[in-house]
GROMACS .gro file of C-alpha atoms in nm:
model
  403
    1UNK     CA    1  11.724  10.775   8.357
    2UNK     CA    2  11.946  10.808   8.049
    3UNK     CA    3  11.863  11.008   7.737
    4UNK     CA    4  12.016  10.948   7.396
    5UNK     CA    5  11.996  11.166   7.087
    6UNK     CA    6  11.974  11.000   6.743
    7UNK     CA    7  12.302  10.913   6.577
    8UNK     CA    8  12.393  11.074   6.247
    9UNK     CA    9  12.334  10.762   6.041
   10UNK     CA   10  11.968  10.764   6.142
   11UNK     CA   11  11.924  11.057   5.904
   12UNK     CA   12  12.020  11.072   5.538
   13UNK     CA   13  12.198  11.319   5.316
   14UNK     CA   14  11.932  11.540   5.158
   15UNK     CA   15  12.134  11.561   4.837
   16UNK     CA   16  12.116  11.182   4.791
   17UNK     CA   17  11.737  11.156   4.789
   18UNK     CA   18  11.432  11.291   4.614
   19UNK     CA   19  11.366  11.541   4.471
   20UNK     CA   20  11.737  11.582   4.379
   21UNK     CA   21  11.830  11.218   4.331
   22UNK     CA   22  11.614  10.910   4.286
   23UNK     CA   23  11.656  10.539   4.221
   24UNK     CA   24  11.372  10.367   4.036
   25UNK     CA   25  11.248  10.037   4.178
   26UNK     CA   26  11.048   9.813   3.945
   27UNK     CA   27  10.912   9.460   3.964
   28UNK     CA   28  10.645   9.257   3.794
   29UNK     CA   29  10.401   9.419   4.040
   30UNK     CA   30  10.476   9.779   3.931
   31UNK     CA   31  10.314   9.792   3.586
   32UNK     CA   32  10.332   9.977   3.352
   33UNK     CA   33  10.703  10.008   3.448
   34UNK     CA   34  10.822   9.647   3.468
   35UNK     CA   35  11.169   9.488   3.431
   36UNK     CA   36  11.290   9.407   3.081
   37UNK     CA   37  11.543   9.126   3.062
   38UNK     CA   38  11.795   9.117   2.781
   39UNK     CA   39  12.161   9.125   2.689
   40UNK     CA   40  12.350   9.442   2.611
   41UNK     CA   41  12.307   9.546   2.249
   42UNK     CA   42  12.669   9.659   2.211
   43UNK     CA   43  13.012   9.533   2.297
   44UNK     CA   44  13.142   9.884   2.353
   45UNK     CA   45  12.936   9.959   2.662
   46UNK     CA   46  12.813   9.695   2.907
   47UNK     CA   47  12.538   9.931   3.023
   48UNK     CA   48  12.338   9.953   2.699
   49UNK     CA   49  12.061   9.722   2.816
   50UNK     CA   50  11.694   9.739   2.710
   51UNK     CA   51  11.525  10.040   2.862
   52UNK     CA   52  11.246  10.007   3.114
   53UNK     CA   53  10.922  10.114   2.944
   54UNK     CA   54  10.719  10.407   3.076
   55UNK     CA   55  11.005  10.532   3.292
   56UNK     CA   56  11.052  10.905   3.243
   57UNK     CA   57  11.272  11.176   3.385
   58UNK     CA   58  11.116  11.442   3.600
   59UNK     CA   59  10.889  11.450   3.904
   60UNK     CA   60  10.516  11.407   3.944
   61UNK     CA   61  10.284  11.617   4.158
   62UNK     CA   62  10.405  11.443   4.477
   63UNK     CA   63  10.777  11.483   4.397
   64UNK     CA   64  10.811  11.117   4.302
   65UNK     CA   65  10.964  10.985   3.981
   66UNK     CA   66  10.734  10.971   3.681
   67UNK     CA   67  10.635  10.622   3.572
   68UNK     CA   68  10.818  10.417   3.838
   69UNK     CA   69  10.829  10.428   4.218
   70UNK     CA   70  11.145  10.545   4.396
   71UNK     CA   71  11.237  10.472   4.755
   72UNK     CA   72  11.288  10.759   4.997
   73UNK     CA   73  11.427  10.793   5.351
   74UNK     CA   74  11.266  11.049   5.581
   75UNK     CA   75  11.210  11.094   5.953
   76UNK     CA   76  10.957  11.234   6.193
   77UNK     CA   77  11.009  11.613   6.210
   78UNK     CA   78  10.892  11.603   6.574
   79UNK     CA   79  11.116  11.312   6.675
   80UNK     CA   80  11.102  11.251   7.049
   81UNK     CA   81  11.418  11.182   7.248
   82UNK     CA   82  11.468  10.817   7.332
   83UNK     CA   83  11.549  10.724   7.691
   84UNK     CA   84  11.595  10.429   7.924
   85UNK     CA   85  11.515  10.382   8.292
   86UNK     CA   86  11.735  10.143   8.488
   87UNK     CA   87  11.699  10.021   8.845
   88UNK     CA   88  11.888   9.783   9.067
   89UNK     CA   89  11.860   9.621   9.409
   90UNK     CA   90  12.135   9.405   9.554
   91UNK     CA   91  12.239   9.240   9.879
   92UNK     CA   92  12.588   9.121   9.972
   93UNK     CA   93  12.688   8.891  10.257
   94UNK     CA   94  13.038   8.795  10.361
   95UNK     CA   95  13.087   8.434  10.463
   96UNK     CA   96  13.403   8.378  10.659
   97UNK     CA   97  13.709   8.576  10.564
   98UNK     CA   98  13.727   8.513  10.190
   99UNK     CA   99  13.381   8.426  10.058
  100UNK     CA  100  13.111   8.670   9.949
  101UNK     CA  101  12.758   8.591   9.828
  102UNK     CA  102  12.569   8.853   9.629
  103UNK     CA  103  12.206   8.850   9.511
  104UNK     CA  104  12.093   9.117   9.264
  105UNK     CA  105  11.784   9.222   9.072
  106UNK     CA  106  11.820   9.437   8.758
  107UNK     CA  107  11.545   9.602   8.558
  108UNK     CA  108  11.529   9.842   8.268
  109UNK     CA  109  11.288   9.975   8.009
  110UNK     CA  110  11.349  10.169   7.689
  111UNK     CA  111  11.098  10.417   7.554
  112UNK     CA  112  11.071  10.618   7.230
  113UNK     CA  113  11.342  10.400   7.078
  114UNK     CA  114  11.443  10.497   6.726
  115UNK     CA  115  11.316  10.273   6.448
  116UNK     CA  116  11.292  10.320   6.072
  117UNK     CA  117  11.088  10.095   5.846
  118UNK     CA  118  10.876  10.105   5.532
  119UNK     CA  119  10.540  10.267   5.607
  120UNK     CA  120  10.421  10.296   5.244
  121UNK     CA  121  10.223   9.970   5.240
  122UNK     CA  122   9.894   9.817   5.345
  123UNK     CA  123   9.759   9.465   5.383
  124UNK     CA  124   9.600   9.318   5.071
  125UNK     CA  125   9.772   9.560   4.834
  126UNK     CA  126   9.914   9.302   4.589
  127UNK     CA  127   9.617   9.063   4.582
  128UNK     CA  128   9.510   9.225   4.254
  129UNK     CA  129   9.860   9.169   4.111
  130UNK     CA  130   9.962   9.535   4.141
  131UNK     CA  131  10.170   9.704   4.411
  132UNK     CA  132   9.967  10.023   4.447
  133UNK     CA  133  10.099  10.148   4.784
  134UNK     CA  134   9.944  10.418   5.001
  135UNK     CA  135  10.142  10.682   4.813
  136UNK     CA  136  10.179  10.551   4.456
  137UNK     CA  137  10.451  10.803   4.369
  138UNK     CA  138  10.706  10.622   4.586
  139UNK     CA  139  10.833  10.273   4.656
  140UNK     CA  140  10.934  10.210   5.016
  141UNK     CA  141  10.917  10.511   5.246
  142UNK     CA  142  11.172  10.434   5.517
  143UNK     CA  143  11.026  10.649   5.793
  144UNK     CA  144  11.233  10.711   6.106
  145UNK     CA  145  11.025  10.729   6.422
  146UNK     CA  146  11.064  10.712   6.800
  147UNK     CA  147  10.802  10.444   6.865
  148UNK     CA  148  11.012  10.147   6.979
  149UNK     CA  149  11.014  10.003   7.328
  150UNK     CA  150  11.202   9.741   7.525
  151UNK     CA  151  11.220   9.590   7.871
  152UNK     CA  152  11.446   9.364   8.075
  153UNK     CA  153  11.401   9.196   8.412
  154UNK     CA  154  11.665   8.969   8.554
  155UNK     CA  155  11.835   8.841   8.865
  156UNK     CA  156  12.170   8.690   8.946
  157UNK     CA  157  12.344   8.513   9.228
  158UNK     CA  158  12.721   8.550   9.256
  159UNK     CA  159  12.960   8.355   9.479
  160UNK     CA  160  13.314   8.491   9.502
  161UNK     CA  161  13.622   8.368   9.684
  162UNK     CA  162  13.884   8.639   9.714
  163UNK     CA  163  14.242   8.546   9.633
  164UNK     CA  164  14.390   8.360   9.928
  165UNK     CA  165  14.606   8.052   9.960
  166UNK     CA  166  14.671   8.085   9.589
  167UNK     CA  167  14.303   8.042   9.487
  168UNK     CA  168  14.053   8.287   9.340
  169UNK     CA  169  13.707   8.167   9.237
  170UNK     CA  170  13.393   8.333   9.108
  171UNK     CA  171  13.062   8.186   8.995
  172UNK     CA  172  12.751   8.370   8.874
  173UNK     CA  173  12.410   8.237   8.777
  174UNK     CA  174  12.184   8.476   8.584
  175UNK     CA  175  11.822   8.439   8.480
  176UNK     CA  176  11.640   8.709   8.288
  177UNK     CA  177  11.411   8.804   8.004
  178UNK     CA  178  11.456   9.078   7.742
  179UNK     CA  179  11.167   9.192   7.520
  180UNK     CA  180  11.161   9.449   7.240
  181UNK     CA  181  11.007   9.533   6.904
  182UNK     CA  182  11.342   9.542   6.721
  183UNK     CA  183  11.688   9.440   6.841
  184UNK     CA  184  11.884   9.648   6.593
  185UNK     CA  185  11.916  10.015   6.517
  186UNK     CA  186  11.885  10.180   6.179
  187UNK     CA  187  11.665  10.175   5.872
  188UNK     CA  188  11.460   9.916   5.687
  189UNK     CA  189  11.377   9.715   5.997
  190UNK     CA  190  11.176   9.399   5.918
  191UNK     CA  191  10.840   9.504   6.064
  192UNK     CA  192  10.573   9.260   5.952
  193UNK     CA  193  10.291   9.513   5.949
  194UNK     CA  194  10.360   9.888   5.946
  195UNK     CA  195  10.024   9.949   6.114
  196UNK     CA  196  10.063   9.693   6.394
  197UNK     CA  197  10.406   9.696   6.558
  198UNK     CA  198  10.285   9.459   6.829
  199UNK     CA  199  10.329   9.176   6.577
  200UNK     CA  200  10.703   9.232   6.617
  201UNK     CA  201  10.701   9.245   6.995
  202UNK     CA  202  10.885   8.943   7.128
  203UNK     CA  203  11.205   8.818   7.284
  204UNK     CA  204  11.509   9.026   7.199
  205UNK     CA  205  11.757   8.866   6.961
  206UNK     CA  206  12.017   8.870   7.240
  207UNK     CA  207  11.787   8.724   7.508
  208UNK     CA  208  11.957   8.444   7.703
  209UNK     CA  209  11.719   8.304   7.961
  210UNK     CA  210  11.975   8.130   8.184
  211UNK     CA  211  12.352   8.152   8.214
  212UNK     CA  212  12.608   8.004   8.451
  213UNK     CA  213  12.959   8.149   8.436
  214UNK     CA  214  13.251   8.027   8.647
  215UNK     CA  215  13.615   8.134   8.662
  216UNK     CA  216  13.907   8.007   8.867
  217UNK     CA  217  14.271   8.106   8.912
  218UNK     CA  218  14.501   7.877   9.107
  219UNK     CA  219  14.864   7.933   9.201
  220UNK     CA  220  15.014   7.582   9.200
  221UNK     CA  221  15.218   7.526   9.519
  222UNK     CA  222  15.592   7.498   9.468
  223UNK     CA  223  15.736   7.152   9.529
  224UNK     CA  224  16.070   7.297   9.627
  225UNK     CA  225  16.218   7.634   9.717
  226UNK     CA  226  16.512   7.596   9.483
  227UNK     CA  227  16.690   7.355   9.254
  228UNK     CA  228  16.571   7.161   8.948
  229UNK     CA  229  16.229   7.078   9.092
  230UNK     CA  230  16.158   7.449   9.147
  231UNK     CA  231  16.279   7.529   8.796
  232UNK     CA  232  16.051   7.269   8.636
  233UNK     CA  233  15.743   7.249   8.859
  234UNK     CA  234  15.749   7.581   9.041
  235UNK     CA  235  15.575   7.910   8.964
  236UNK     CA  236  15.283   7.768   8.765
  237UNK     CA  237  14.941   7.928   8.747
  238UNK     CA  238  14.624   7.759   8.615
  239UNK     CA  239  14.314   7.947   8.509
  240UNK     CA  240  13.983   7.843   8.355
  241UNK     CA  241  13.656   8.003   8.247
  242UNK     CA  242  13.341   7.797   8.190
  243UNK     CA  243  13.014   7.926   8.044
  244UNK     CA  244  12.692   7.724   8.031
  245UNK     CA  245  12.390   7.899   7.885
  246UNK     CA  246  12.058   7.836   7.720
  247UNK     CA  247  12.005   7.909   7.351
  248UNK     CA  248  11.911   8.237   7.189
  249UNK     CA  249  11.569   8.296   7.028
  250UNK     CA  250  11.495   8.293   6.656
  251UNK     CA  251  11.198   8.357   6.430
  252UNK     CA  252  11.054   8.155   6.145
  253UNK     CA  253  10.981   8.378   5.846
  254UNK     CA  254  10.962   8.363   5.468
  255UNK     CA  255  11.116   8.590   5.204
  256UNK     CA  256  10.923   8.459   4.902
  257UNK     CA  257  10.693   8.716   4.737
  258UNK     CA  258  10.317   8.691   4.708
  259UNK     CA  259  10.224   8.437   4.438
  260UNK     CA  260   9.848   8.447   4.365
  261UNK     CA  261   9.639   8.141   4.294
  262UNK     CA  262   9.352   8.223   4.055
  263UNK     CA  263   9.039   8.036   3.953
  264UNK     CA  264   8.892   7.995   3.604
  265UNK     CA  265   8.737   8.341   3.624
  266UNK     CA  266   9.074   8.501   3.705
  267UNK     CA  267   8.982   8.571   4.066
  268UNK     CA  268   9.255   8.543   4.329
  269UNK     CA  269   9.155   8.266   4.570
  270UNK     CA  270   9.483   8.186   4.739
  271UNK     CA  271   9.857   8.241   4.774
  272UNK     CA  272  10.118   7.978   4.692
  273UNK     CA  273  10.404   8.207   4.798
  274UNK     CA  274  10.464   8.412   5.109
  275UNK     CA  275  10.407   8.782   5.191
  276UNK     CA  276  10.101   8.649   5.366
  277UNK     CA  277   9.936   8.986   5.431
  278UNK     CA  278  10.005   9.085   5.067
  279UNK     CA  279  10.151   9.427   5.145
  280UNK     CA  280  10.458   9.392   4.921
  281UNK     CA  281  10.696   9.326   5.212
  282UNK     CA  282  10.844   8.977   5.193
  283UNK     CA  283  10.947   8.897   5.550
  284UNK     CA  284  10.632   8.760   5.710
  285UNK     CA  285  10.573   8.504   5.986
  286UNK     CA  286  10.353   8.200   5.908
  287UNK     CA  287  10.086   8.057   6.136
  288UNK     CA  288  10.197   7.862   6.444
  289UNK     CA  289  10.258   7.488   6.392
  290UNK     CA  290  10.060   7.214   6.563
  291UNK     CA  291  10.332   7.172   6.827
  292UNK     CA  292  10.304   7.540   6.928
  293UNK     CA  293  10.596   7.758   7.033
  294UNK     CA  294  10.812   7.481   7.180
  295UNK     CA  295  11.033   7.268   6.958
  296UNK     CA  296  10.929   6.900   6.957
  297UNK     CA  297  11.294   6.792   6.977
  298UNK     CA  298  11.573   7.030   7.072
  299UNK     CA  299  11.880   6.810   7.118
  300UNK     CA  300  12.187   6.871   6.905
  301UNK     CA  301  12.117   6.578   6.673
  302UNK     CA  302  11.775   6.724   6.593
  303UNK     CA  303  11.923   7.064   6.508
  304UNK     CA  304  12.160   6.894   6.264
  305UNK     CA  305  11.893   6.682   6.093
  306UNK     CA  306  11.618   6.946   6.113
  307UNK     CA  307  11.394   7.051   6.402
  308UNK     CA  308  11.104   7.118   6.166
  309UNK     CA  309  11.006   7.137   5.799
  310UNK     CA  310  10.813   7.388   5.591
  311UNK     CA  311  10.509   7.160   5.599
  312UNK     CA  312  10.486   7.215   5.978
  313UNK     CA  313  10.378   7.577   5.932
  314UNK     CA  314  10.025   7.644   5.802
  315UNK     CA  315   9.951   7.916   5.548
  316UNK     CA  316   9.763   8.214   5.698
  317UNK     CA  317   9.434   8.326   5.550
  318UNK     CA  318   9.461   8.525   5.227
  319UNK     CA  319   9.575   8.881   5.302
  320UNK     CA  320   9.633   8.814   5.673
  321UNK     CA  321   9.961   8.804   5.869
  322UNK     CA  322  10.060   8.484   6.043
  323UNK     CA  323  10.003   8.436   6.415
  324UNK     CA  324  10.337   8.273   6.499
  325UNK     CA  325  10.508   8.583   6.635
  326UNK     CA  326  10.870   8.690   6.652
  327UNK     CA  327  11.152   8.498   6.824
  328UNK     CA  328  10.926   8.232   6.969
  329UNK     CA  329  11.170   7.940   6.930
  330UNK     CA  330  11.492   7.884   7.125
  331UNK     CA  331  11.807   7.760   6.956
  332UNK     CA  332  12.072   7.515   7.079
  333UNK     CA  333  12.245   7.584   7.409
  334UNK     CA  334  12.608   7.679   7.454
  335UNK     CA  335  12.874   7.517   7.672
  336UNK     CA  336  13.240   7.613   7.664
  337UNK     CA  337  13.552   7.594   7.880
  338UNK     CA  338  13.872   7.790   7.817
  339UNK     CA  339  14.192   7.691   7.999
  340UNK     CA  340  14.519   7.876   8.041
  341UNK     CA  341  14.853   7.767   8.189
  342UNK     CA  342  15.121   8.018   8.282
  343UNK     CA  343  15.480   7.943   8.382
  344UNK     CA  344  15.665   8.233   8.546
  345UNK     CA  345  16.041   8.218   8.501
  346UNK     CA  346  16.261   8.459   8.700
  347UNK     CA  347  16.503   8.653   8.478
  348UNK     CA  348  16.752   8.838   8.703
  349UNK     CA  349  16.962   8.931   8.401
  350UNK     CA  350  16.677   9.171   8.312
  351UNK     CA  351  16.695   9.347   8.649
  352UNK     CA  352  16.524   9.306   8.984
  353UNK     CA  353  16.180   9.296   8.821
  354UNK     CA  354  16.291   9.076   8.532
  355UNK     CA  355  16.058   8.787   8.449
  356UNK     CA  356  15.959   8.577   8.151
  357UNK     CA  357  15.604   8.439   8.137
  358UNK     CA  358  15.524   8.149   7.910
  359UNK     CA  359  15.150   8.111   7.851
  360UNK     CA  360  14.945   7.838   7.684
  361UNK     CA  361  14.577   7.901   7.615
  362UNK     CA  362  14.323   7.642   7.506
  363UNK     CA  363  13.991   7.780   7.381
  364UNK     CA  364  13.700   7.534   7.377
  365UNK     CA  365  13.909   7.290   7.577
  366UNK     CA  366  13.677   6.992   7.529
  367UNK     CA  367  13.622   7.070   7.158
  368UNK     CA  368  13.246   7.074   7.205
  369UNK     CA  369  13.033   7.136   6.897
  370UNK     CA  370  12.827   7.444   6.982
  371UNK     CA  371  12.574   7.476   6.705
  372UNK     CA  372  12.441   7.811   6.591
  373UNK     CA  373  12.069   7.874   6.538
  374UNK     CA  374  11.909   7.682   6.252
  375UNK     CA  375  11.820   7.833   5.916
  376UNK     CA  376  11.490   8.008   5.990
  377UNK     CA  377  11.389   8.112   5.637
  378UNK     CA  378  11.102   7.901   5.499
  379UNK     CA  379  11.220   7.965   5.145
  380UNK     CA  380  11.566   7.816   5.212
  381UNK     CA  381  11.665   7.461   5.115
  382UNK     CA  382  11.831   7.415   5.457
  383UNK     CA  383  11.532   7.541   5.656
  384UNK     CA  384  11.517   7.400   6.008
  385UNK     CA  385  11.878   7.278   6.017
  386UNK     CA  386  12.183   7.421   6.190
  387UNK     CA  387  12.451   7.457   5.926
  388UNK     CA  388  12.715   7.645   6.127
  389UNK     CA  389  12.886   7.615   6.464
  390UNK     CA  390  13.097   7.830   6.690
  391UNK     CA  391  13.474   7.783   6.702
  392UNK     CA  392  13.641   7.447   6.754
  393UNK     CA  393  13.929   7.392   6.995
  394UNK     CA  394  14.200   7.651   6.938
  395UNK     CA  395  14.542   7.653   7.107
  396UNK     CA  396  14.781   7.944   7.121
  397UNK     CA  397  15.111   8.012   7.296
  398UNK     CA  398  15.253   8.340   7.415
  399UNK     CA  399  15.572   8.473   7.567
  400UNK     CA  400  15.585   8.784   7.784
  401UNK     CA  401  15.906   8.953   7.898
  402UNK     CA  402  15.893   9.194   8.193
  403UNK     CA  403  16.179   9.412   8.308
   0.00000   0.00000   0.00000
């Protein structure tokens, strides 16, 4: 069991927040203080822009700014200490003189994990066109709490050949599953609903369901003990590392604000934007598509052309969060081989231990296109398509002198 106190950046400098210092946050939903757009009225100062109406100096009865909401960062005064519990069970078996097989199970859970997110909101708040908030004197209240949790269960099988006859080999296959409510630490976490953290419970951002890793080092036999053949073909070493793994999870969400649809009587009857639960937080999940949580086509060509479109995701009911969930889709897999060649050249002029090593390294040997996860923002023009990839083949040379 391991305990971990909160890091300093989890808290904030008291002199940089209310009631000593405040930053007003206004939008079209914060009347009577709304943005005023216009050019500067003077060429002498670029900051002489039209003033925001109804914004006043001073504090109200709740220590918020008068006339406009201000964000504030606070934390639970009775913050519990976060901790993790880890356990392990493994069996090793030697096969012959050089081979070892190992089978392991690993498990862990995290409890009271530190999370900070905006708690000053409620579902349906902006349906009337105004962002009222639970506490109207403030904008977002980034509240640090110890209410996160995580878990991991996994197993691996490792086969190792110890170095003998110039060959060392190791191969490991791992299968596991990591679940959490947030995969990052700090403030302003994208919780869909401040009152229902289970909506954010899902696969961890770093979850890799299956992975096969192999490495080999081989001392190439010398063709001759001396002479030109030894100088050219002797003292070579070849090494390679190959990784094959399934893709990482990603969510489908939308950052567009709530955009009400009204009838002839001015009543809100729908939402043509996002922020589906209408709480003023624009990072919501839509409803699940007809094909469910599994991509209809997950080959590399599909990720390039688009694995889905915005039309695939239904709009949730007015004022309700979507039912899709977090990190339900799996991105493209990853396959990579790195190769290195080393030539060891004796250098007696440098002393008894003198040696010069020439090394050539080839990263992504086969120049495979390993696509990154597709654009998962419904409001993006490239939604559903992978627009970036990991590194292409890269070759580097090195020289090492030992004496």
